[in-house]
Coordinates of C-alpha atoms in Angstrom, one line a residue:
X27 CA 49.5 -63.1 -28.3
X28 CA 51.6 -59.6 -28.8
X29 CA 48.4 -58.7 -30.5
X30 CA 46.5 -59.1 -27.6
X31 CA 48.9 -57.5 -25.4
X32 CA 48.8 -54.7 -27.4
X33 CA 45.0 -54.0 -27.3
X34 CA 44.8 -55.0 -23.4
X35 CA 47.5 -51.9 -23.2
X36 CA 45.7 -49.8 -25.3
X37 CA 42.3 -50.1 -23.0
X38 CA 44.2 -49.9 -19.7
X39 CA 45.8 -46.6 -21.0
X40 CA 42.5 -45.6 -22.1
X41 CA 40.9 -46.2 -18.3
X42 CA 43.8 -44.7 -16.6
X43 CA 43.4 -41.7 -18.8
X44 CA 39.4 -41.5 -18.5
X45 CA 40.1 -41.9 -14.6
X46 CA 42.8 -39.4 -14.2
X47 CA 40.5 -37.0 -16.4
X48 CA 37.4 -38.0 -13.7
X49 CA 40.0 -37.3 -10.8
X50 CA 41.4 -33.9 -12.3
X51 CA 37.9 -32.6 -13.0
X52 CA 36.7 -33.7 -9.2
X53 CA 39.4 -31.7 -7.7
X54 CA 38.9 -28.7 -10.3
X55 CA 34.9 -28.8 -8.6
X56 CA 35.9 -29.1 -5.3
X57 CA 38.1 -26.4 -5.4
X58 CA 35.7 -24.4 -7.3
X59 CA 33.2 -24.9 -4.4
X60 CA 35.4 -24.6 -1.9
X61 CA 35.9 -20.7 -3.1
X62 CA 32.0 -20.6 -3.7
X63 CA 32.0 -21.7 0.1
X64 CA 34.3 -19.7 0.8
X65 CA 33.2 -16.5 -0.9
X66 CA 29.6 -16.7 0.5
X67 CA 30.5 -17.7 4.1
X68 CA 32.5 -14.2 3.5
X69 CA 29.8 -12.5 2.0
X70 CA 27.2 -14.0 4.6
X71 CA 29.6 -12.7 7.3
X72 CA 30.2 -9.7 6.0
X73 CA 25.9 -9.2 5.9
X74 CA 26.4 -10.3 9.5
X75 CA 28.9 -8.2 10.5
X76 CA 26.6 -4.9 9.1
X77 CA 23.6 -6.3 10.2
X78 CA 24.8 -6.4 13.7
X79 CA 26.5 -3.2 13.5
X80 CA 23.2 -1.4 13.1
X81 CA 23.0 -2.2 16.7
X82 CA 25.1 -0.7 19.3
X83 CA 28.2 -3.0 20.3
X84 CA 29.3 -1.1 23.1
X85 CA 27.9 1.2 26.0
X86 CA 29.7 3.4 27.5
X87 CA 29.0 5.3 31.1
X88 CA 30.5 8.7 31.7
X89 CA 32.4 11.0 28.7
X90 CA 35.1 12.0 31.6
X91 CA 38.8 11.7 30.7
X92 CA 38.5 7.7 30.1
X93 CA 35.2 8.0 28.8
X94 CA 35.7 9.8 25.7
X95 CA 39.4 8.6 25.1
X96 CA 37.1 5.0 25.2
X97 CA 34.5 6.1 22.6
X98 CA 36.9 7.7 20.3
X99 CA 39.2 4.2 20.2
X100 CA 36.8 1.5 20.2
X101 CA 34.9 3.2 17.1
X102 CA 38.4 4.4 15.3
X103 CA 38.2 0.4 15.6
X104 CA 34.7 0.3 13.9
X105 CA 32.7 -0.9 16.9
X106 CA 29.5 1.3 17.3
X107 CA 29.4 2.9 20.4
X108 CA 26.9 4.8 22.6
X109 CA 28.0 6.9 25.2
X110 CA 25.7 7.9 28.2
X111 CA 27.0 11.3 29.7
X112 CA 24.9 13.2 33.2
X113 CA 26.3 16.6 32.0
X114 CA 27.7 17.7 28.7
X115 CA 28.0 21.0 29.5
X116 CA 31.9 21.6 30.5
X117 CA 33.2 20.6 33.5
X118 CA 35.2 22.5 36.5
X119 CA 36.8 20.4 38.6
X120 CA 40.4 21.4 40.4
X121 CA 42.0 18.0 39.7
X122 CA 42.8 15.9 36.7
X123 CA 44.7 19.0 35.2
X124 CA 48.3 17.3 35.2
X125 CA 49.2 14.5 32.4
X126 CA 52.4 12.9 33.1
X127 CA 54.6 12.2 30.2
X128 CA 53.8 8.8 30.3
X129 CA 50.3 9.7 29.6
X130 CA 51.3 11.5 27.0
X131 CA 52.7 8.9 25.1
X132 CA 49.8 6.7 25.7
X133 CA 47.6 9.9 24.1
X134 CA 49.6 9.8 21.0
X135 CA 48.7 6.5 21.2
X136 CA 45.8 6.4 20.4
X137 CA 45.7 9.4 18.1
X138 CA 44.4 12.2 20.8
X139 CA 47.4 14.2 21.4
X140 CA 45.8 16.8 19.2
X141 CA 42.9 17.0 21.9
X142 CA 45.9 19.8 24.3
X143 CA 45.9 21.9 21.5
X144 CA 44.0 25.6 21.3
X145 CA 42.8 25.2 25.3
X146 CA 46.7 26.9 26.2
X147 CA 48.0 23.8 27.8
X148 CA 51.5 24.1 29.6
X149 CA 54.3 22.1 28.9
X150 CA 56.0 20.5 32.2
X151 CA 59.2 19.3 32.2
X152 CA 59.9 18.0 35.8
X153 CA 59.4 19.4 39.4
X154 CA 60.4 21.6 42.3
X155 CA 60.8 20.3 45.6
X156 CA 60.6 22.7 48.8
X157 CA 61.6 21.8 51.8
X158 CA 62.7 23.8 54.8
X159 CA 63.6 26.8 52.9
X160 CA 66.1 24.5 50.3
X161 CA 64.6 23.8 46.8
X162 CA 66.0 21.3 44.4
X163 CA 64.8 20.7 40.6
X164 CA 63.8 17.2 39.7
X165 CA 63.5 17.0 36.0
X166 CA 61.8 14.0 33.5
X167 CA 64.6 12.2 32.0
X168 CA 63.4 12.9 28.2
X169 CA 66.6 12.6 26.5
X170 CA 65.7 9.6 24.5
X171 CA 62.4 11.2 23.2
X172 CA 61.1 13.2 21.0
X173 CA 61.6 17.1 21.7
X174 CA 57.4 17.0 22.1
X175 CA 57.2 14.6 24.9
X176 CA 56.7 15.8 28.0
X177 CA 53.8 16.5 30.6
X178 CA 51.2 19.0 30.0
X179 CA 48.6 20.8 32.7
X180 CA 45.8 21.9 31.5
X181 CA 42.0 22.9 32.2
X182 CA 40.8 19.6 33.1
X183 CA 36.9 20.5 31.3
X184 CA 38.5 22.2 28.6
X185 CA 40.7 19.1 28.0
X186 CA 37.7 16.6 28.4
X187 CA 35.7 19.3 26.1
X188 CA 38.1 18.3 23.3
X189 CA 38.0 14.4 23.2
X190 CA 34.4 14.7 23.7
X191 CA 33.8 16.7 20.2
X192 CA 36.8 14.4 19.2
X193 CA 34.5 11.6 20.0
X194 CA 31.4 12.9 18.8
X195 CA 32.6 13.7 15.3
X196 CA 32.8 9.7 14.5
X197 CA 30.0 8.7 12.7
X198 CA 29.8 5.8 14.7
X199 CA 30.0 7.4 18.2
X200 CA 26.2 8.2 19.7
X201 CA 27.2 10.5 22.7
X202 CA 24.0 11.2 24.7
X203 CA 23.1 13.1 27.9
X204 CA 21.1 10.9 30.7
X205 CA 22.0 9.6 34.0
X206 CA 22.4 5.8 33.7
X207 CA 19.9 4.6 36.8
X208 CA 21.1 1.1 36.7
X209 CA 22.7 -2.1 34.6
X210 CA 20.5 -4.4 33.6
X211 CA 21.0 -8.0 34.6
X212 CA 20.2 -11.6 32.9
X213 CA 21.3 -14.6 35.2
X214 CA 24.4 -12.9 36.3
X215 CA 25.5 -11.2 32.7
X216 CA 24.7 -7.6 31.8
X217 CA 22.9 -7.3 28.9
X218 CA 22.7 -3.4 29.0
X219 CA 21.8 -0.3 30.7
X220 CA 18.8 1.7 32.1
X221 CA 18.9 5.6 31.9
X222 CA 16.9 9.0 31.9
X223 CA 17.2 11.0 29.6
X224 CA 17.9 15.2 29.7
X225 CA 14.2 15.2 29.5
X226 CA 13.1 12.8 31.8
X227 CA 12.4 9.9 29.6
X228 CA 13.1 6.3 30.9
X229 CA 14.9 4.0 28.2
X230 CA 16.8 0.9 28.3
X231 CA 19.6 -0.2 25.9
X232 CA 21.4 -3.3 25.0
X233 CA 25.3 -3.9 23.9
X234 CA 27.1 -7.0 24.1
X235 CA 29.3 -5.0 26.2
X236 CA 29.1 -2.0 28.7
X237 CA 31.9 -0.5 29.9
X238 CA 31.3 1.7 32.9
X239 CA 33.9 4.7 33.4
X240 CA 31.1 7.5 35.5
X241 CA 34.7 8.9 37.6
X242 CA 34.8 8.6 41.3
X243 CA 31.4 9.0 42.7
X244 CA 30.6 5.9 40.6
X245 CA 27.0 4.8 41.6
X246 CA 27.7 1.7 39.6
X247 CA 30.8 0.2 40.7
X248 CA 29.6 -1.4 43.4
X249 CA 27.6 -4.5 40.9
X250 CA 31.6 -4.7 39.3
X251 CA 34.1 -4.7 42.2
X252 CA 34.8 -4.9 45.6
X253 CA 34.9 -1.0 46.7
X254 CA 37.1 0.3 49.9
X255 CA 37.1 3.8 49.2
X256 CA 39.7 5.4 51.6
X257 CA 39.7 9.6 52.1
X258 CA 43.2 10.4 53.4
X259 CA 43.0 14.0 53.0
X260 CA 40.7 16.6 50.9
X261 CA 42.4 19.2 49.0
X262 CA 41.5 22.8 48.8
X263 CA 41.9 24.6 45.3
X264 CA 43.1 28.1 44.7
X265 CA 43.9 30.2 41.3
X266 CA 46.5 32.4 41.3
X267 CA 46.8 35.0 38.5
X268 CA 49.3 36.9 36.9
X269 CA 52.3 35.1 38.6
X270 CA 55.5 33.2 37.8
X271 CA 56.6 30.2 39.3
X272 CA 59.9 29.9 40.9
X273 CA 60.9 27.1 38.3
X274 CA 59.1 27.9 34.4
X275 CA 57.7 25.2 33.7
X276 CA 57.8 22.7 36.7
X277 CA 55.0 21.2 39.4
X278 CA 56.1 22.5 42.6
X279 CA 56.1 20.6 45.7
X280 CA 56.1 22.6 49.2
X281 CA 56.7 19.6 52.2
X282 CA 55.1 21.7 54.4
X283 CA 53.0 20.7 57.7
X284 CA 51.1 18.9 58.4
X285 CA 50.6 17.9 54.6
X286 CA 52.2 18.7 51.0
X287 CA 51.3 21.7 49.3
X288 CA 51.3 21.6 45.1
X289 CA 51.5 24.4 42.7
X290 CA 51.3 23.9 39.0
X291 CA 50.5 26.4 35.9
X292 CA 47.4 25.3 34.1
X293 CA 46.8 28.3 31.5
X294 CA 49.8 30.9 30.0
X295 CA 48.8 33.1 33.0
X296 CA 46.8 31.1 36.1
X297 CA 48.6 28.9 38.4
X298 CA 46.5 26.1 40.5
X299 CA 47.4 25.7 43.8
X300 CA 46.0 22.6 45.8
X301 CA 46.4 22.5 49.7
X302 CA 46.5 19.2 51.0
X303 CA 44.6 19.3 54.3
X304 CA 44.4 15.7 56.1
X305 CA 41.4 13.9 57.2
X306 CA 37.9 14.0 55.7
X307 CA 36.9 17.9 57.1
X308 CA 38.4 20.8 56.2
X309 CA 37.8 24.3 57.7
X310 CA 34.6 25.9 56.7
X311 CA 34.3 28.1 53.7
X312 CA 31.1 30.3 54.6
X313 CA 32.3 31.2 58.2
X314 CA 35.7 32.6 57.3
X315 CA 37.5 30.0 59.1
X316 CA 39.0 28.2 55.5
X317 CA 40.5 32.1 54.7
X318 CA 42.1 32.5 58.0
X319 CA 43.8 28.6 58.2
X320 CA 45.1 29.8 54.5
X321 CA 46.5 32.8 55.5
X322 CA 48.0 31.8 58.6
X323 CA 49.1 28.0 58.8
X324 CA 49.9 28.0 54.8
X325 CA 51.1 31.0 53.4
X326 CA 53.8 31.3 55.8
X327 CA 55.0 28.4 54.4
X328 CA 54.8 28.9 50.1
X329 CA 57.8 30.4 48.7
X330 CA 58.1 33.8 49.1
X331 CA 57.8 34.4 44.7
X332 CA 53.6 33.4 44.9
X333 CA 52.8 34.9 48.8
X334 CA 51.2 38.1 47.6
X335 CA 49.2 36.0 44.5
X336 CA 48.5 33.5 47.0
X337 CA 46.8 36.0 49.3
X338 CA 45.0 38.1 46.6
X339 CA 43.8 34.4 45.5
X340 CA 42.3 34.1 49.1
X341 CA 40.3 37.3 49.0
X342 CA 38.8 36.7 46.1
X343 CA 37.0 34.1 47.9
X344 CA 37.2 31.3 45.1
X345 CA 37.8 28.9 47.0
X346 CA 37.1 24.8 46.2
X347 CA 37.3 21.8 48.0
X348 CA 37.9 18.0 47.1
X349 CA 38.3 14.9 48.9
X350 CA 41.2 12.9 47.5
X351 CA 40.3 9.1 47.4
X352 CA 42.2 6.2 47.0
X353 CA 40.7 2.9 46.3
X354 CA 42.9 -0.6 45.3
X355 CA 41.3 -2.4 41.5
X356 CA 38.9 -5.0 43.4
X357 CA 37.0 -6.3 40.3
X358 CA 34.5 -8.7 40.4
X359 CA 34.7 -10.3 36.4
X360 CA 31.2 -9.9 35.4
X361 CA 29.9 -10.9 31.9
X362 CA 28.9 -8.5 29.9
X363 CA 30.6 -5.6 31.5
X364 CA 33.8 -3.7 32.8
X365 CA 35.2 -1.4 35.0
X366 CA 37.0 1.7 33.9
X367 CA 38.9 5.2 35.3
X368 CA 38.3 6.4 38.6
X369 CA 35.3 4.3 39.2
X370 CA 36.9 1.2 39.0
X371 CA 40.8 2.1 40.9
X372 CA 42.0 5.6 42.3
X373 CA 45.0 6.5 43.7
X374 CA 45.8 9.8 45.9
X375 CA 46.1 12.8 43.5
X376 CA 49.3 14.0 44.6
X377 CA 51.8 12.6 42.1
X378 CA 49.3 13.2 39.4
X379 CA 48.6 9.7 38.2
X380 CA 45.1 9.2 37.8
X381 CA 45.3 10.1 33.8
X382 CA 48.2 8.1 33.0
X383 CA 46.7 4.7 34.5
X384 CA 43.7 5.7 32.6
X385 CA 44.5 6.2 29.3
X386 CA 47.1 3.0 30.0
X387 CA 44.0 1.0 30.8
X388 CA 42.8 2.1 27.4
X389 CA 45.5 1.1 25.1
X390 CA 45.5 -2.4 26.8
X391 CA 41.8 -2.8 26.5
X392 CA 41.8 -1.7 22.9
X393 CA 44.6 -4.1 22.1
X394 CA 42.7 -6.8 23.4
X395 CA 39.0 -6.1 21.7
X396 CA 40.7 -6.0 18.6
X397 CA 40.6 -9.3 17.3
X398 CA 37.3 -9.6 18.3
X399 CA 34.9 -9.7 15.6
X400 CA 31.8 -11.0 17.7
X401 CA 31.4 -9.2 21.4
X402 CA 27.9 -11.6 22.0
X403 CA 29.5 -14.4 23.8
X404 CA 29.4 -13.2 27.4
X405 CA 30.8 -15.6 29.2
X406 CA 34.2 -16.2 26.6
X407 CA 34.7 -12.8 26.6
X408 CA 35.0 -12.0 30.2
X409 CA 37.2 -15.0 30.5
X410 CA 39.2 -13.5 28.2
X411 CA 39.4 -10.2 29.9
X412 CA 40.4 -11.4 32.5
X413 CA 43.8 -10.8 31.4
X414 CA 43.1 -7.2 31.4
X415 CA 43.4 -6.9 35.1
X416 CA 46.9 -8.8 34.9
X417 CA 48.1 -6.5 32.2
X418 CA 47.4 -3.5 33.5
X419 CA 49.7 -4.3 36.5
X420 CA 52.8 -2.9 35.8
X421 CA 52.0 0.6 34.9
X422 CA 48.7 1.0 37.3
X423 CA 50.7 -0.8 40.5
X424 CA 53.9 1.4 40.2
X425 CA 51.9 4.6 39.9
X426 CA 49.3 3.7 42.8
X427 CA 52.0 2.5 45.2
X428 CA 54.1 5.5 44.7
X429 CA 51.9 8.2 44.9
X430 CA 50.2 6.5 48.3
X431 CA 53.6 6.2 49.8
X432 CA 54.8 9.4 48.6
X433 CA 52.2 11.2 50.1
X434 CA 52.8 8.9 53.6
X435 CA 56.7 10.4 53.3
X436 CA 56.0 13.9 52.7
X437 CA 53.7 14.3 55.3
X438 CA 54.5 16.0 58.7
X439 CA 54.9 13.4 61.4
X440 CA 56.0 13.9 65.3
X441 CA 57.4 10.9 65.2
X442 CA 61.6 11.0 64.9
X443 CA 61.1 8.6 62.7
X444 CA 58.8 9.6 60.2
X445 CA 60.9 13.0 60.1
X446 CA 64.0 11.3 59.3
X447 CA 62.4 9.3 56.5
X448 CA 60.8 12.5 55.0
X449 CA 64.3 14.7 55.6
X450 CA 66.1 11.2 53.8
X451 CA 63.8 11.0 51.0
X452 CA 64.7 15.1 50.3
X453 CA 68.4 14.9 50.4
X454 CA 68.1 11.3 48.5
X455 CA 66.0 13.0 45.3
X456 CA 68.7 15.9 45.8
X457 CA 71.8 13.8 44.9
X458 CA 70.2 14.5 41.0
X459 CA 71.5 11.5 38.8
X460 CA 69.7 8.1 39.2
X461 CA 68.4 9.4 42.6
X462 CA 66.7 11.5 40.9
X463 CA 66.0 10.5 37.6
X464 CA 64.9 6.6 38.7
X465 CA 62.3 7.9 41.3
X466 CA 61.1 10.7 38.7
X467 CA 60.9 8.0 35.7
X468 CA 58.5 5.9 37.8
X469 CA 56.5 9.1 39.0
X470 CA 56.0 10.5 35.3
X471 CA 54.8 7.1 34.0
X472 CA 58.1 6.2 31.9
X473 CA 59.0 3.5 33.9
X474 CA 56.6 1.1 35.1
X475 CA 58.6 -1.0 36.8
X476 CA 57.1 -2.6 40.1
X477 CA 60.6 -3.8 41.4
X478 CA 62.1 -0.5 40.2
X479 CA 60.0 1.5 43.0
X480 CA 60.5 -1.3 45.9
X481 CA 64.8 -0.8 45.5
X482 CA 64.6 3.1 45.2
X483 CA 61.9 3.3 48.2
X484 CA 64.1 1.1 50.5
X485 CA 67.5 2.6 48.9
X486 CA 65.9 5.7 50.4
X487 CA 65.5 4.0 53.7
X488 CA 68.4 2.7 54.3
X489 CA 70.1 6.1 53.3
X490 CA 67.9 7.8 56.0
X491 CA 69.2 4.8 58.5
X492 CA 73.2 5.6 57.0
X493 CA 72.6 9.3 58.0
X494 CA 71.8 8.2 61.4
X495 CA 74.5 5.9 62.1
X496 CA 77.4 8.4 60.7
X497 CA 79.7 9.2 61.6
X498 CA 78.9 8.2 65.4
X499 CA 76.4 5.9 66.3
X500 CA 74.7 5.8 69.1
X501 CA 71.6 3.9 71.2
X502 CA 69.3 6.5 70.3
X503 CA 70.4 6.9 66.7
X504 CA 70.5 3.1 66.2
X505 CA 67.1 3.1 67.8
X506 CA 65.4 5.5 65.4
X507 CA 67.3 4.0 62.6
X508 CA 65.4 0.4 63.1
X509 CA 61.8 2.3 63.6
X510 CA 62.7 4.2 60.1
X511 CA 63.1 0.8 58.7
X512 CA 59.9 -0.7 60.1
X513 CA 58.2 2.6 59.4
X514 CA 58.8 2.5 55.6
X515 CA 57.9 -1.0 55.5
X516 CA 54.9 -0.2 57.0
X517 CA 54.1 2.2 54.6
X518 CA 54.8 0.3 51.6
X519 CA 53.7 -3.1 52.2
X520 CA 50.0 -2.6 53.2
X521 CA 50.0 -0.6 49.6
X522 CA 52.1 -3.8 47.5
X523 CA 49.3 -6.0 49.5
X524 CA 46.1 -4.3 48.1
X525 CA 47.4 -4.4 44.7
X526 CA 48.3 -7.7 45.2
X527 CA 52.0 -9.3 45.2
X528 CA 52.1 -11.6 42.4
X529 CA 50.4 -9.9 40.0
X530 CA 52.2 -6.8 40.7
X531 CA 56.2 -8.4 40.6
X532 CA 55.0 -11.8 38.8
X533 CA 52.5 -11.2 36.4
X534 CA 53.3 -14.0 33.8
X535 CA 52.8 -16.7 36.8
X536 CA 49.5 -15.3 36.4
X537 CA 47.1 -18.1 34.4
X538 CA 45.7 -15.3 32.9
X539 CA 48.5 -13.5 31.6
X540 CA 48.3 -16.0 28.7
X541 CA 44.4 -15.7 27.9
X542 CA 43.8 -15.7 24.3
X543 CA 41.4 -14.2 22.1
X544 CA 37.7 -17.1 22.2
X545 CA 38.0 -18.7 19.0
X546 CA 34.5 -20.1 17.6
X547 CA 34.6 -23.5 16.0
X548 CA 34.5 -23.7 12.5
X549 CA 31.3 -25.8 12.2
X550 CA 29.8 -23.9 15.2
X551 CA 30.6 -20.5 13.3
X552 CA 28.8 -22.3 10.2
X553 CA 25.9 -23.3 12.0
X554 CA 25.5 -19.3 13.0
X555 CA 26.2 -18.2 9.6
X556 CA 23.6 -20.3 8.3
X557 CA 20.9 -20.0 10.9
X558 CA 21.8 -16.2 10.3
X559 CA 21.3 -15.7 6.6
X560 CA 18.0 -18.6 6.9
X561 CA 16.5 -15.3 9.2
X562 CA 17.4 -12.0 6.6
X563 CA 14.8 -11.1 4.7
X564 CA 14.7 -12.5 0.7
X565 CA 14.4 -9.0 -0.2
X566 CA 18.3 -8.4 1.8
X567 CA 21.7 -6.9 -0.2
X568 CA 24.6 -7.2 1.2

């Protein structure tokens, strides 16, 4: 009987150990063709990955300011780019030559602060505001960065020059002159782009995604947003030479009537100087009539240190004009493509803000693609980018909002008024501390705080109203005190309401705050690895 128990042991230990060896060699397999799996769906990607890449992944319209900061991210990223462009030759335009510190920091950002060096860009550390024959200095509160930070003016083509060869000398960057005719459409998602070339030739190409950045005359925006272009003003550009500026250093800002006057250096020994004249018409240049509303309704009124380069400035007859446009971010999410730049929001050019959203934009758009491996699925992606227009919010909203109600403020008016809320927002700035520095911290791009600007603009109301009332007040006072009030508000609110109140206070209320990256299935991304490597060639190496 033990007998028996001992050789019924002897074969169960037997099985158990044949079975365990069976169990130990199935997982051994199964891991080993799990990393065989593994390793070819890699290697299968990877032929996927350079296969597509031979392609173009992205188009981009228009090497302006946005454009080429655009090329020369997405394909630091390894995407391959093509870049349409209607002129390469360099441009002269007389705005777009002031970066805000803010912008600054987004260009070391993204790696192009080296794109201000050897074109003699000017270091500006704040501003100079002019006002009835009083001046007071308004600096950027830099203290808590580095000693390099702060705004720099500039050539604006010999800037744009820069992060075009910047661009250009990425392998993976095609930058091409043609004028991009239209976008071409496939059941409501843009596959690509239609263009003519420097020589006349018509050609079509395809990306996954086109973004379109061709500045403010955009003849494409209208397929991608909503556009309601407004032209406040036009501004007329003068150089002067050989001159120093009250305040080294500083944009100046002359509040003189009926509209601001701005004076900035943009080279070691030229000065810009931009008139702001309102409406959509300005005086004409061939007649003589532009010459003689410069010398008599301005120059009276520039400090007395530029008056003789100012009027040598007018004789040489150089003389440019500019409308100044402001349109609210209207986008229509389109698969397949995006708005950019000026062609897709602009804001009045007084503050200087146009750069700094732009190259904001950027770094938030860049952030996004970058887990994207695979651009081709339209409709996910746009989804997806949808959050863009959330993000963006903070920075673009403040810096719109300000520099259309501070152009609104510092404007003449006959109203009582409007001339107490311009004489207010002077003495307010003047107090220097946190008057000073929290308006000029929003301004310059530091800040980007919605809520920030709403407090000081109404904190400057209300001190406008407290100037009024004291130490005596009376029916009059009172009265012009409560039209200051509903003046301001009707300045700012109209401007909060086109960029829209919740995604400009509340973003994260905003669904698609919280978008993230589209995710393929794992048996779906299988299935296109497979079908993928069934099409390459036999002949095909990784």
């Amino acid at each position: 009987m033990a007998y028996e128990y001992i050789v019924e042991g002897v074969i169960a230990s037997l099985v158990g150990i044949f079975f365990l060896y069976k169990i130990t060699l199935n997982i051994g397999l199964l891991k080993k063709e799990k990393a065989a799996f593994s390793s070819s769906s890699s290697m299968v990607e990877n032929c996927v990955m350079k296969n597509e890449n031979i392609g173009t992944d992205i188009i981009i319209v228009g090497a302006g300011v946005a454009g080429s900061a655009l090329a020369y991210t997405l394909a630091k990223d390894g995407r391959q780019v093509k870049v349409i462009e209607r002129d390469l030759n360099e441009p002269d335009r007389i705005v777009g030559e002031l970066l805000q510190p803010g912008g600054y920091l987004k260009l070391i950002e993204l790696g192009l602060e080296d794109c201000l060096e050897e074109i003699d860009a000017q270091r500006v550390f704040g501003y100079a505001l002019y006002k009835d024959g009083k001046n007071t200095k308004l600096s950027y509160p830099l203290e808590n960065f580095h000693s390099n930070v702060a705004g720099r003016s500039f050539h604006n083509g010999r800037f744009i020059q820069r992060m075009r060869q910047k661009a250009a000398s990425l392998p993976n960057v095609n930058l091409e002159q043609g004028t991009v005719t239209s976008l071409i459409e496939e059941n409501g998602t843009i596959k690509g782009i239609q263009y003519k070339t420097k020589d006349g030739q018509e050609l079509t190409a395809n990306a996954p995604l086109t973004i379109v950045c061709d500045g403010c005359f955009s003849n494409l925006r209208r397929n991608l947003c909503d556009p309601k272009v407004d032209v406040p003003s036009c501004f007329v550009g003068l150089v002067l030479e050989n001159c120093e500026l009250p305040h080294a250093n500083h944009g100046h800002v002359i509040l003189a009537d009926p509209s601001p006057i701005l004076f900035y250096p943009i080279s070691s020994n030229e000065i810009r100087c931009l008139v702001d004249v309102p409406g959509q018409k300005v005086p004409s240049l061939s007649n003589g009539d532009m010459a003689h509303y410069l010398k008599t309704v301005v120059a009276p009124q520039i400090p007395t240190e530029l008056y003789t380069a100012f009027i040598s400035a007018i004789d040489k007859g150089n003389i440019r004009t500019m409308p100044n446009r402001s349109m609210p971010a209207a986008p229509h999410p389109t698969p397949g493509a995006i708005l950019m730049g000026d062609a897709f929001n602009m804001r009045h050019p007084l503050t200087g803000g146009g750069m700094t959203v732009a190259l904001s934009d950027i770094v938030i758009l860049r952030d996004l693609l970058r887990p994207l491996n695979n651009l081709h699925d339209s409709s996910a992606l746009s989804r997806y980018l949808e959050s863009f227009y959330t993000l963006r919010k903070p920075m673009a909203s403040t810096i719109n909002t300000l520099a259309g109600a501070l152009y609104k403020v510092f404007s003449a008016s006959p109203e009582p008024a409007r001339k107490e809320m311009r004489q207010a927002c002077f003495d307010y700035l003047s107090l220097g501390g946190i008057f000073s520095n929290g308006p000029i911290s929003l301004l310059s791009g530091l800040n980007p705080r919605p809520i920030s600007l709403f407090l000081h603009f109404f904190a400057v109301a209300i001190f406008g109203v407290g100037r009024l009332l004291l130490p005596f007040p009376s029916p009059n006072r009172i009265w012009i005190g409560a039209r200051l009030i509903l003046g301001a508000s009707g300045i700012i609110f109209p401007i909060i309401k086109a960029e829209g109140v919740r995604q400009m206070f509340f973003p994260i209320t905003v669904p698609a705050y919280y978008r993230a990256p589209p995710q393929l299935h794992l048996i779906e991304r299988m299935r296109k690895t497979l079908k993928t490597l069934s099409s390459l060639p036999k002949h095909w190496s990784c």
